[in-house]
C-alpha cells in the first residue's frame, strides 16, 4: 500500500486485526506527516481504529516504533506509549516479509516482546509503582 504525502510516496503494508488496522512502514515519518497519512487511511480503510506504525531496525531482533492511533468513535488521535496491537502487527509484518519469528519492540513506554507462531504472543514486564489498599 502506498500513500502520497506532499512529494513523498510512503510504502507500507496494512495489517488488519479485529477492531484495528495498522499501516506498517519503515519510512521515517516526520511529526507533521502523521495526520496527513492518517487522513488518507481514514478515507481508504474501513476499521473502528487505525494505527500508523513507523519502525526502524536497531539490530536483527530489536525494533523501535512510534505508534500513532486514531479511534473512530471518539475521533481521537494520539501517540501511544505502549501499543500492544501495533507491536503484534509489526511482528506479523516482520514474519511475513523477513521471516522473523521473535522481536523486541521498543517504544516510549518500554519494550514489548512479540512471538509469531501457531499462536501469536506479546509480553512485557510490568512494574507496580504504587502501594495501598483498594476497596472494591
PDB file of N, CA and C in Angstrom, residues 38-88:
ATOM      1  N   UNK A  38      -2.731   9.718   8.260  1.00  0.00           N
ATOM      2  CA  UNK A  38      -3.943   9.215   8.910  1.00  0.00           C
ATOM      3  C   UNK A  38      -5.185   9.609   8.122  1.00  0.00           C
ATOM      4  N   UNK A  39      -5.242  10.835   7.631  1.00  0.00           N
ATOM      5  CA  UNK A  39      -6.404  11.269   6.849  1.00  0.00           C
ATOM      6  C   UNK A  39      -6.620  10.373   5.630  1.00  0.00           C
ATOM      7  N   UNK A  40      -5.541   9.994   4.977  1.00  0.00           N
ATOM      8  CA  UNK A  40      -5.672   9.111   3.815  1.00  0.00           C
ATOM      9  C   UNK A  40      -6.122   7.716   4.231  1.00  0.00           C
ATOM     10  N   UNK A  41      -5.615   7.223   5.363  1.00  0.00           N
ATOM     11  CA  UNK A  41      -6.048   5.914   5.855  1.00  0.00           C
ATOM     12  C   UNK A  41      -7.533   5.931   6.214  1.00  0.00           C
ATOM     13  N   UNK A  42      -7.977   6.999   6.881  1.00  0.00           N
ATOM     14  CA  UNK A  42      -9.386   7.121   7.270  1.00  0.00           C
ATOM     15  C   UNK A  42     -10.281   7.060   6.034  1.00  0.00           C
ATOM     16  N   UNK A  43      -9.841   7.680   4.943  1.00  0.00           N
ATOM     17  CA  UNK A  43     -10.641   7.714   3.714  1.00  0.00           C
ATOM     18  C   UNK A  43     -10.575   6.426   2.900  1.00  0.00           C
ATOM     19  N   UNK A  44      -9.607   5.557   3.189  1.00  0.00           N
ATOM     20  CA  UNK A  44      -9.455   4.372   2.341  1.00  0.00           C
ATOM     21  C   UNK A  44      -9.583   3.033   3.068  1.00  0.00           C
ATOM     22  N   UNK A  45      -9.567   3.036   4.412  1.00  0.00           N
ATOM     23  CA  UNK A  45      -9.613   1.783   5.171  1.00  0.00           C
ATOM     24  C   UNK A  45     -10.800   1.819   6.123  1.00  0.00           C
ATOM     25  N   UNK A  46     -11.638   0.797   6.083  1.00  0.00           N
ATOM     26  CA  UNK A  46     -12.787   0.703   6.988  1.00  0.00           C
ATOM     27  C   UNK A  46     -12.360  -0.066   8.233  1.00  0.00           C
ATOM     28  N   UNK A  47     -12.311   0.627   9.368  1.00  0.00           N
ATOM     29  CA  UNK A  47     -11.907  -0.003  10.627  1.00  0.00           C
ATOM     30  C   UNK A  47     -12.357   0.876  11.786  1.00  0.00           C
ATOM     31  N   UNK A  48     -12.607   0.265  12.944  1.00  0.00           N
ATOM     32  CA  UNK A  48     -13.003   1.018  14.142  1.00  0.00           C
ATOM     33  C   UNK A  48     -11.870   1.888  14.662  1.00  0.00           C
ATOM     34  N   UNK A  49     -10.638   1.444  14.410  1.00  0.00           N
ATOM     35  CA  UNK A  49      -9.456   2.196  14.833  1.00  0.00           C
ATOM     36  C   UNK A  49      -8.352   1.953  13.814  1.00  0.00           C
ATOM     37  N   UNK A  50      -7.473   2.936  13.692  1.00  0.00           N
ATOM     38  CA  UNK A  50      -6.356   2.850  12.753  1.00  0.00           C
ATOM     39  C   UNK A  50      -5.070   3.243  13.459  1.00  0.00           C
ATOM     40  N   UNK A  51      -3.986   2.626  13.050  1.00  0.00           N
ATOM     41  CA  UNK A  51      -2.689   2.981  13.601  1.00  0.00           C
ATOM     42  C   UNK A  51      -1.662   3.150  12.501  1.00  0.00           C
ATOM     43  N   UNK A  52      -0.735   4.059  12.737  1.00  0.00           N
ATOM     44  CA  UNK A  52       0.439   4.208  11.876  1.00  0.00           C
ATOM     45  C   UNK A  52       1.616   3.723  12.709  1.00  0.00           C
ATOM     46  N   UNK A  53       2.335   2.731  12.193  1.00  0.00           N
ATOM     47  CA  UNK A  53       3.451   2.148  12.930  1.00  0.00           C
ATOM     48  C   UNK A  53       4.727   2.294  12.102  1.00  0.00           C
ATOM     49  N   UNK A  54       5.396   3.459  12.212  1.00  0.00           N
ATOM     50  CA  UNK A  54       6.701   3.572  11.562  1.00  0.00           C
ATOM     51  C   UNK A  54       7.724   2.829  12.426  1.00  0.00           C
ATOM     52  N   UNK A  55       8.566   2.030  11.781  1.00  0.00           N
ATOM     53  CA  UNK A  55       9.549   1.275  12.555  1.00  0.00           C
ATOM     54  C   UNK A  55      10.941   1.435  11.972  1.00  0.00           C
ATOM     55  N   UNK A  56      11.923   1.259  12.848  1.00  0.00           N
ATOM     56  CA  UNK A  56      13.303   1.184  12.377  1.00  0.00           C
ATOM     57  C   UNK A  56      13.983   0.038  13.098  1.00  0.00           C
ATOM     58  N   UNK A  57      14.907  -0.571  12.400  1.00  0.00           N
ATOM     59  CA  UNK A  57      15.638  -1.707  12.938  1.00  0.00           C
ATOM     60  C   UNK A  57      16.797  -1.211  13.795  1.00  0.00           C
ATOM     61  N   UNK A  58      16.891  -1.742  15.015  1.00  0.00           N
ATOM     62  CA  UNK A  58      18.035  -1.463  15.882  1.00  0.00           C
ATOM     63  C   UNK A  58      19.113  -2.514  15.600  1.00  0.00           C
ATOM     64  N   UNK A  59      18.692  -3.758  15.518  1.00  0.00           N
ATOM     65  CA  UNK A  59      19.528  -4.881  15.090  1.00  0.00           C
ATOM     66  C   UNK A  59      18.594  -5.953  14.551  1.00  0.00           C
ATOM     67  N   UNK A  60      19.054  -7.205  14.427  1.00  0.00           N
ATOM     68  CA  UNK A  60      18.227  -8.222  13.756  1.00  0.00           C
ATOM     69  C   UNK A  60      16.958  -8.597  14.503  1.00  0.00           C
ATOM     70  N   UNK A  61      16.899  -8.397  15.825  1.00  0.00           N
ATOM     71  CA  UNK A  61      15.689  -8.776  16.574  1.00  0.00           C
ATOM     72  C   UNK A  61      15.079  -7.625  17.368  1.00  0.00           C
ATOM     73  N   UNK A  62      15.699  -6.459  17.358  1.00  0.00           N
ATOM     74  CA  UNK A  62      15.198  -5.298  18.096  1.00  0.00           C
ATOM     75  C   UNK A  62      14.764  -4.217  17.117  1.00  0.00           C
ATOM     76  N   UNK A  63      13.559  -3.696  17.376  1.00  0.00           N
ATOM     77  CA  UNK A  63      12.981  -2.688  16.501  1.00  0.00           C
ATOM     78  C   UNK A  63      12.384  -1.581  17.356  1.00  0.00           C
ATOM     79  N   UNK A  64      12.334  -0.377  16.793  1.00  0.00           N
ATOM     80  CA  UNK A  64      11.768   0.769  17.502  1.00  0.00           C
ATOM     81  C   UNK A  64      10.556   1.268  16.726  1.00  0.00           C
ATOM     82  N   UNK A  65       9.482   1.581  17.463  1.00  0.00           N
ATOM     83  CA  UNK A  65       8.279   2.117  16.822  1.00  0.00           C
ATOM     84  C   UNK A  65       7.828   3.394  17.525  1.00  0.00           C
ATOM     85  N   UNK A  66       7.069   4.205  16.788  1.00  0.00           N
ATOM     86  CA  UNK A  66       6.442   5.409  17.318  1.00  0.00           C
ATOM     87  C   UNK A  66       4.974   5.379  16.877  1.00  0.00           C
ATOM     88  N   UNK A  67       4.128   4.609  17.608  1.00  0.00           N
ATOM     89  CA  UNK A  67       2.756   4.379  17.154  1.00  0.00           C
ATOM     90  C   UNK A  67       1.844   5.601  17.303  1.00  0.00           C
ATOM     91  N   UNK A  68       1.059   5.843  16.256  1.00  0.00           N
ATOM     92  CA  UNK A  68       0.077   6.927  16.239  1.00  0.00           C
ATOM     93  C   UNK A  68      -1.274   6.303  15.911  1.00  0.00           C
ATOM     94  N   UNK A  69      -2.279   6.570  16.747  1.00  0.00           N
ATOM     95  CA  UNK A  69      -3.555   5.849  16.663  1.00  0.00           C
ATOM     96  C   UNK A  69      -4.732   6.808  16.524  1.00  0.00           C
ATOM     97  N   UNK A  70      -5.713   6.391  15.718  1.00  0.00           N
ATOM     98  CA  UNK A  70      -6.985   7.099  15.552  1.00  0.00           C
ATOM     99  C   UNK A  70      -8.102   6.154  15.970  1.00  0.00           C
ATOM    100  N   UNK A  71      -9.029   6.652  16.817  1.00  0.00           N
ATOM    101  CA  UNK A  71     -10.200   5.869  17.229  1.00  0.00           C
ATOM    102  C   UNK A  71     -11.434   6.535  16.627  1.00  0.00           C
ATOM    103  N   UNK A  72     -12.126   5.789  15.783  1.00  0.00           N
ATOM    104  CA  UNK A  72     -13.247   6.334  15.009  1.00  0.00           C
ATOM    105  C   UNK A  72     -14.377   6.874  15.891  1.00  0.00           C
ATOM    106  N   UNK A  73     -14.808   6.113  16.910  1.00  0.00           N
ATOM    107  CA  UNK A  73     -15.957   6.520  17.737  1.00  0.00           C
ATOM    108  C   UNK A  73     -15.749   7.846  18.450  1.00  0.00           C
ATOM    109  N   UNK A  74     -14.526   8.136  18.833  1.00  0.00           N
ATOM    110  CA  UNK A  74     -14.254   9.368  19.577  1.00  0.00           C
ATOM    111  C   UNK A  74     -13.593  10.437  18.720  1.00  0.00           C
ATOM    112  N   UNK A  75     -13.041  10.024  17.572  1.00  0.00           N
ATOM    113  CA  UNK A  75     -12.315  10.963  16.724  1.00  0.00           C
ATOM    114  C   UNK A  75     -10.944  11.312  17.270  1.00  0.00           C
ATOM    115  N   UNK A  76     -10.515  10.613  18.317  1.00  0.00           N
ATOM    116  CA  UNK A  76      -9.237  10.953  18.954  1.00  0.00           C
ATOM    117  C   UNK A  76      -8.051  10.432  18.156  1.00  0.00           C
ATOM    118  N   UNK A  77      -6.974  11.181  18.229  1.00  0.00           N
ATOM    119  CA  UNK A  77      -5.692  10.826  17.623  1.00  0.00           C
ATOM    120  C   UNK A  77      -4.627  11.057  18.683  1.00  0.00           C
ATOM    121  N   UNK A  78      -3.755  10.087  18.856  1.00  0.00           N
ATOM    122  CA  UNK A  78      -2.723  10.240  19.884  1.00  0.00           C
ATOM    123  C   UNK A  78      -1.556   9.303  19.626  1.00  0.00           C
ATOM    124  N   UNK A  79      -0.402   9.697  20.181  1.00  0.00           N
ATOM    125  CA  UNK A  79       0.781   8.847  20.147  1.00  0.00           C
ATOM    126  C   UNK A  79       0.714   7.898  21.331  1.00  0.00           C
ATOM    127  N   UNK A  80       0.781   6.610  21.055  1.00  0.00           N
ATOM    128  CA  UNK A  80       0.756   5.579  22.104  1.00  0.00           C
ATOM    129  C   UNK A  80       2.141   5.463  22.733  1.00  0.00           C
ATOM    130  N   UNK A  81       2.158   5.185  24.027  1.00  0.00           N
ATOM    131  CA  UNK A  81       3.433   4.927  24.704  1.00  0.00           C
ATOM    132  C   UNK A  81       3.788   3.444  24.670  1.00  0.00           C
ATOM    133  N   UNK A  82       2.784   2.593  24.680  1.00  0.00           N
ATOM    134  CA  UNK A  82       2.999   1.142  24.656  1.00  0.00           C
ATOM    135  C   UNK A  82       1.837   0.512  23.902  1.00  0.00           C
ATOM    136  N   UNK A  83       2.021   0.287  22.632  1.00  0.00           N
ATOM    137  CA  UNK A  83       0.942  -0.176  21.755  1.00  0.00           C
ATOM    138  C   UNK A  83       1.088  -1.674  21.505  1.00  0.00           C
ATOM    139  N   UNK A  84       0.283  -2.457  22.218  1.00  0.00           N
ATOM    140  CA  UNK A  84       0.344  -3.907  22.073  1.00  0.00           C
ATOM    141  C   UNK A  84      -0.083  -4.377  20.698  1.00  0.00           C
ATOM    142  N   UNK A  85      -1.205  -3.849  20.193  1.00  0.00           N
ATOM    143  CA  UNK A  85      -1.681  -4.285  18.874  1.00  0.00           C
ATOM    144  C   UNK A  85      -0.725  -3.836  17.772  1.00  0.00           C
ATOM    145  N   UNK A  86      -0.122  -2.666  17.944  1.00  0.00           N
ATOM    146  CA  UNK A  86       0.866  -2.198  16.969  1.00  0.00           C
ATOM    147  C   UNK A  86       2.127  -3.042  16.991  1.00  0.00           C
ATOM    148  N   UNK A  87       2.540  -3.458  18.193  1.00  0.00           N
ATOM    149  CA  UNK A  87       3.712  -4.334  18.317  1.00  0.00           C
ATOM    150  C   UNK A  87       3.446  -5.677  17.653  1.00  0.00           C
ATOM    151  N   UNK A  88       2.254  -6.228  17.897  1.00  0.00           N
ATOM    152  CA  UNK A  88       1.890  -7.501  17.277  1.00  0.00           C
ATOM    153  C   UNK A  88       1.804  -7.357  15.754  1.00  0.00           C
TER     154      UNK A  88
END
